[in-house]
mmCIF file of C-alpha atoms in Angstrom:
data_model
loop_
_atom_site.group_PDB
_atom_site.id
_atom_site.type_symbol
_atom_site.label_atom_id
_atom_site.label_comp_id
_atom_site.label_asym_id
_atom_site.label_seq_id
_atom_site.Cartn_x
_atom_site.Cartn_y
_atom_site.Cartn_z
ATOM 1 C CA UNK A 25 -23.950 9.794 -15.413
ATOM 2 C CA UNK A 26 -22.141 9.176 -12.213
ATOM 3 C CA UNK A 27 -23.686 10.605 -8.573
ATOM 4 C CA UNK A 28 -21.894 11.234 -6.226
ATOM 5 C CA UNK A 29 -24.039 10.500 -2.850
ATOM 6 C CA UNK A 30 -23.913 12.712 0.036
ATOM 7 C CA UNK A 31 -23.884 11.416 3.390
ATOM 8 C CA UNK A 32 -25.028 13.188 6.670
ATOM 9 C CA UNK A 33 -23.616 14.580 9.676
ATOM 10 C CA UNK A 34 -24.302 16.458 12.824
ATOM 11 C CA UNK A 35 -20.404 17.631 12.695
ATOM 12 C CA UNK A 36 -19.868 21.464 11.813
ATOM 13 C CA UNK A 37 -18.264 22.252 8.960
ATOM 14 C CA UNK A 38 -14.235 22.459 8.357
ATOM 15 C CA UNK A 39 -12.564 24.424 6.143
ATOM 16 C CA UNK A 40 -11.681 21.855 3.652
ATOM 17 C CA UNK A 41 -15.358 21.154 3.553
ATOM 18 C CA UNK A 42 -16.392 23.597 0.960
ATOM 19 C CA UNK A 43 -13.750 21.529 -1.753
ATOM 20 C CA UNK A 44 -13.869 17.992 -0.587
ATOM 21 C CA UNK A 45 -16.830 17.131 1.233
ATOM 22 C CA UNK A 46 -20.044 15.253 -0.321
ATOM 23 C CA UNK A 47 -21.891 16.111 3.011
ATOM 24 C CA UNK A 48 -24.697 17.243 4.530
ATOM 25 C CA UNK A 49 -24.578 19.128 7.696
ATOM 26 C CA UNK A 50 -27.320 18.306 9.593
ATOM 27 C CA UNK A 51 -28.755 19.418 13.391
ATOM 28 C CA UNK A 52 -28.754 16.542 15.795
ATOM 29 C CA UNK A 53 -32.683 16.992 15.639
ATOM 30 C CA UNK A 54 -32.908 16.542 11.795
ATOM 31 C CA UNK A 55 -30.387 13.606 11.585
ATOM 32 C CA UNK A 56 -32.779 11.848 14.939
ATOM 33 C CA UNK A 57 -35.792 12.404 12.828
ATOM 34 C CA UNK A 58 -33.809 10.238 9.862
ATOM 35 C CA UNK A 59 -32.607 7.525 12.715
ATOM 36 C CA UNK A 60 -36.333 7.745 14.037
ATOM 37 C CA UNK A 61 -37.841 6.808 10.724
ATOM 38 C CA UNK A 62 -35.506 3.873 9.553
ATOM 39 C CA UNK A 63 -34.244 6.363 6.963
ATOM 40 C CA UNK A 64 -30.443 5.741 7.143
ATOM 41 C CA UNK A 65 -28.623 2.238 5.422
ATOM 42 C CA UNK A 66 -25.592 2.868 7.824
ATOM 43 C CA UNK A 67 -24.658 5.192 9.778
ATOM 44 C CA UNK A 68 -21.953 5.247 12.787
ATOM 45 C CA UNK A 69 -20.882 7.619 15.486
ATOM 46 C CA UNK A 70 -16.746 9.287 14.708
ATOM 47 C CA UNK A 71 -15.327 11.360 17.680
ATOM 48 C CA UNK A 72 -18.522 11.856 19.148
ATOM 49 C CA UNK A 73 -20.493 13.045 15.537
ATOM 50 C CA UNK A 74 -22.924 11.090 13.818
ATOM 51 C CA UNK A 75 -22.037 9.963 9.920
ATOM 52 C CA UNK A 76 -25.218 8.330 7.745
ATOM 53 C CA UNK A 77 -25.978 7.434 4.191
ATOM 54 C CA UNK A 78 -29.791 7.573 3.714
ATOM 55 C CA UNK A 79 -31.231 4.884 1.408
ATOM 56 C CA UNK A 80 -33.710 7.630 -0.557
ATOM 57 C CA UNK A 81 -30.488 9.530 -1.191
ATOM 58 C CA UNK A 82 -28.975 6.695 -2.735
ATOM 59 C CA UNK A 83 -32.086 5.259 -4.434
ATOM 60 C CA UNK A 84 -32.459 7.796 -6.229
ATOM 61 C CA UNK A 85 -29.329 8.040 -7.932
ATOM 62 C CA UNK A 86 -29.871 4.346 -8.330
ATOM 63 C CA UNK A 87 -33.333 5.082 -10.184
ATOM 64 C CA UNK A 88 -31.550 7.477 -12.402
ATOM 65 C CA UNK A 89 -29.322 4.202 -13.691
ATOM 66 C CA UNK A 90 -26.594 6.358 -12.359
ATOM 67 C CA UNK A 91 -23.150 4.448 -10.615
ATOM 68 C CA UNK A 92 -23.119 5.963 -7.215
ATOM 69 C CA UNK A 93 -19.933 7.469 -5.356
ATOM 70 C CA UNK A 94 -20.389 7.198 -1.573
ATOM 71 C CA UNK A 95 -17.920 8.220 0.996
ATOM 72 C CA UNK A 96 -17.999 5.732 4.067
ATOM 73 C CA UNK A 97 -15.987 4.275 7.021
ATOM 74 C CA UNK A 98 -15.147 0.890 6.237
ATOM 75 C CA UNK A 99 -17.960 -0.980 7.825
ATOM 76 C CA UNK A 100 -20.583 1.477 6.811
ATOM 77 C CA UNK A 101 -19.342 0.187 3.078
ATOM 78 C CA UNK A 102 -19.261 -3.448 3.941
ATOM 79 C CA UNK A 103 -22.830 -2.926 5.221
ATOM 80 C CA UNK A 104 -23.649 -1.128 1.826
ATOM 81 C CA UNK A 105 -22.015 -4.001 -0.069
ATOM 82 C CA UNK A 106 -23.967 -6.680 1.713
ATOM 83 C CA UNK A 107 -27.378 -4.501 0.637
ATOM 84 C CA UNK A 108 -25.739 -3.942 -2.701
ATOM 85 C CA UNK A 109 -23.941 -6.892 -3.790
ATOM 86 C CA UNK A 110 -23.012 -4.985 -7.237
ATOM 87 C CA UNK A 111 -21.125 -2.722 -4.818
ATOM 88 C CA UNK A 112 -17.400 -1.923 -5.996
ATOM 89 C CA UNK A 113 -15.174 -1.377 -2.136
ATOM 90 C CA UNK A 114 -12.119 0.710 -3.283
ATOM 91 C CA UNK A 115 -10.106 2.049 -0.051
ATOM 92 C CA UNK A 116 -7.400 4.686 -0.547
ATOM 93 C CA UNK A 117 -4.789 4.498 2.304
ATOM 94 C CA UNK A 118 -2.306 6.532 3.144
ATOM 95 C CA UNK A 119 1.026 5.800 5.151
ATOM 96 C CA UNK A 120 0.872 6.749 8.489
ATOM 97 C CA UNK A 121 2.270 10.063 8.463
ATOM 98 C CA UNK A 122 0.099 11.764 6.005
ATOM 99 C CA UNK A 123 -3.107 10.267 7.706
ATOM 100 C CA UNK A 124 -1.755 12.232 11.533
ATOM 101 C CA UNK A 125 -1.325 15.258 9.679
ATOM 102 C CA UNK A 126 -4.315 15.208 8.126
ATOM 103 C CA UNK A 127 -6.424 15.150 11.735
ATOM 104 C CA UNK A 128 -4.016 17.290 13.093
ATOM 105 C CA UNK A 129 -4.488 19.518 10.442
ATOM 106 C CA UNK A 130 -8.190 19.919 12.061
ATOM 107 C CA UNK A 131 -7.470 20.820 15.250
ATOM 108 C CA UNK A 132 -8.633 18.013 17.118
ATOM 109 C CA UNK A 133 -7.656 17.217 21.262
ATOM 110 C CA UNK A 134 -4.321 15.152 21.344
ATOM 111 C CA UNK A 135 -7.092 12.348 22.733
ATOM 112 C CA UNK A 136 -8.929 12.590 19.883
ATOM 113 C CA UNK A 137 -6.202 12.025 17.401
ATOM 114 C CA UNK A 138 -4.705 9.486 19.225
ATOM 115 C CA UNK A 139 -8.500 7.551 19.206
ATOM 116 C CA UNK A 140 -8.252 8.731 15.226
ATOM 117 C CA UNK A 141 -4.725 7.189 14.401
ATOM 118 C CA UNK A 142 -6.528 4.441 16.352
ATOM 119 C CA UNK A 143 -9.213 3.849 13.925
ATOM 120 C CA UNK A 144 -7.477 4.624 10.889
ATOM 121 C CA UNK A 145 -5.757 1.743 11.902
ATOM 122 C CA UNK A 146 -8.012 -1.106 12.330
ATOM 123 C CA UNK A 147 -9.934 0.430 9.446
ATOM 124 C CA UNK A 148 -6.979 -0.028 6.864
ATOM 125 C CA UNK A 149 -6.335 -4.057 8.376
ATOM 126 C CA UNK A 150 -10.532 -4.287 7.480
ATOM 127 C CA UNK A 151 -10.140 -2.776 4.412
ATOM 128 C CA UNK A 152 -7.124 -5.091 3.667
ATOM 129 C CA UNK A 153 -9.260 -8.031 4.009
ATOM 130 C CA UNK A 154 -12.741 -6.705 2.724
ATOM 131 C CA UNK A 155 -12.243 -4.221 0.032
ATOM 132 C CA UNK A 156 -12.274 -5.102 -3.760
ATOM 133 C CA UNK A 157 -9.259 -2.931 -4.050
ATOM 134 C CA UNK A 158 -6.592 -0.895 -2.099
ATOM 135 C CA UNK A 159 -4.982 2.420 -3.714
ATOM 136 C CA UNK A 160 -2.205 4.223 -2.055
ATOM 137 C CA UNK A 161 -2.554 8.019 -1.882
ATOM 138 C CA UNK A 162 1.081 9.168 -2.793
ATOM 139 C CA UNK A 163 1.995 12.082 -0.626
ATOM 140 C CA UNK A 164 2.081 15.052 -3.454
ATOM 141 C CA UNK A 165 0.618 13.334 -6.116
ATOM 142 C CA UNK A 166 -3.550 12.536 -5.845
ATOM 143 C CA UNK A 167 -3.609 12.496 -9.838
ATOM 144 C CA UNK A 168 -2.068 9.691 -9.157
ATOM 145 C CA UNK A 169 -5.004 8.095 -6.765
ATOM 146 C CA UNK A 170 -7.690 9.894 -9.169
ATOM 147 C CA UNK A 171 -6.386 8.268 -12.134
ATOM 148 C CA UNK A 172 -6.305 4.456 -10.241
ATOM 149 C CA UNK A 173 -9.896 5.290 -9.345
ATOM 150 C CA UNK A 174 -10.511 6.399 -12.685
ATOM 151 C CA UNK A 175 -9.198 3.150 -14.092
ATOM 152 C CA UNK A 176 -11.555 0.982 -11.565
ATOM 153 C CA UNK A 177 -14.715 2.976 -12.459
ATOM 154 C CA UNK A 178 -14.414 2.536 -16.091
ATOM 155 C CA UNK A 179 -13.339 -1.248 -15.994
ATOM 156 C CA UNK A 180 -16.587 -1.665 -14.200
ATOM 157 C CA UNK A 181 -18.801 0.855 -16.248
ATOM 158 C CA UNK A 182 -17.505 0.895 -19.174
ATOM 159 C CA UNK A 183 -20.034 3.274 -20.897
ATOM 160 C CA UNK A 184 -18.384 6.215 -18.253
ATOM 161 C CA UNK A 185 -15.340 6.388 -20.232
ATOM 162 C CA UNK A 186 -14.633 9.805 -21.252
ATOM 163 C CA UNK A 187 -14.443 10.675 -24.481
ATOM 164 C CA UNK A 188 -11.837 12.630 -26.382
#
């Protein structure tokens, strides 16, 4: 009873996509006709691709009396939070290191991973003042980071805890 939420893009797909990514690939056209109708809560522009979380997408999970998982920058959560006071802001940082090479690990421009060290940056000092809780993604060990999350999700909804 838990959705996780896609959100949409106009970036291609990665490799790491096909495992990890709650996303929707969309055309510049398609994600325009969501801008041009008022469709998207928040969305924001990342080295030069457009991220959005639609508001029917998360509705419905919402009707369902399903928790929702959404994966957003920092201020496209806060803005989420505002709309959705019951919203629970949980930001998993990573030292320095392991965030560069995870964008170098994409392939990006030296420019473009300086401009995303950047960001990570002022994102974490955000986080650090507006997030409901910070979790530190131990190089090596992300059952680590799941089970912290884990924890969080059930203090909050209890009737998620698994049984057995």
């Amino acid at each position: 009873n838990l959705a996780w939420v896609p959100t949409h893009t106009t970036r291609s797909v990665r490799n790491d996509d096909k495992v990890l990514s709650q996303r929707i690939f969309d055309t510049e056209t398609i994600f325009m006709r969501h801008v041009a109708r008022n469709e998207f809560i928040e969305m924001t522009k990342i080295a030069e691709h457009l991220y959005g979380l639609l508001r029917p997408d998360l509705e419905t999970a919402f009707h369902h009396n399903h928790p929702a998982i959404v994966e957003l920058s920092v201020d496209g959560a806060i803005k989420v939070a505002k709309e959705y006071p019951h919203s629970i802001l949980i930001f998993i940082q990573a030292d320095q290191k392991s965030r560069e090479d995870r964008i170098k690990h994409r392939n990006m421009a030296p420019v473009e991973i300086k401009e995303r060290m950047h960001q990570s940056a002022k994102e974490e000092a955000i986080a650090h003042k507006e997030y409901d809780f910070l979790i530190e993604n131990k190089e090596d060990h992300p059952e680590v980071t799941i089970d912290a999350v884990k924890k969080i999700i059930v203090e909050h909804f209890p009737e998620l805890k698994e049984k057995g």
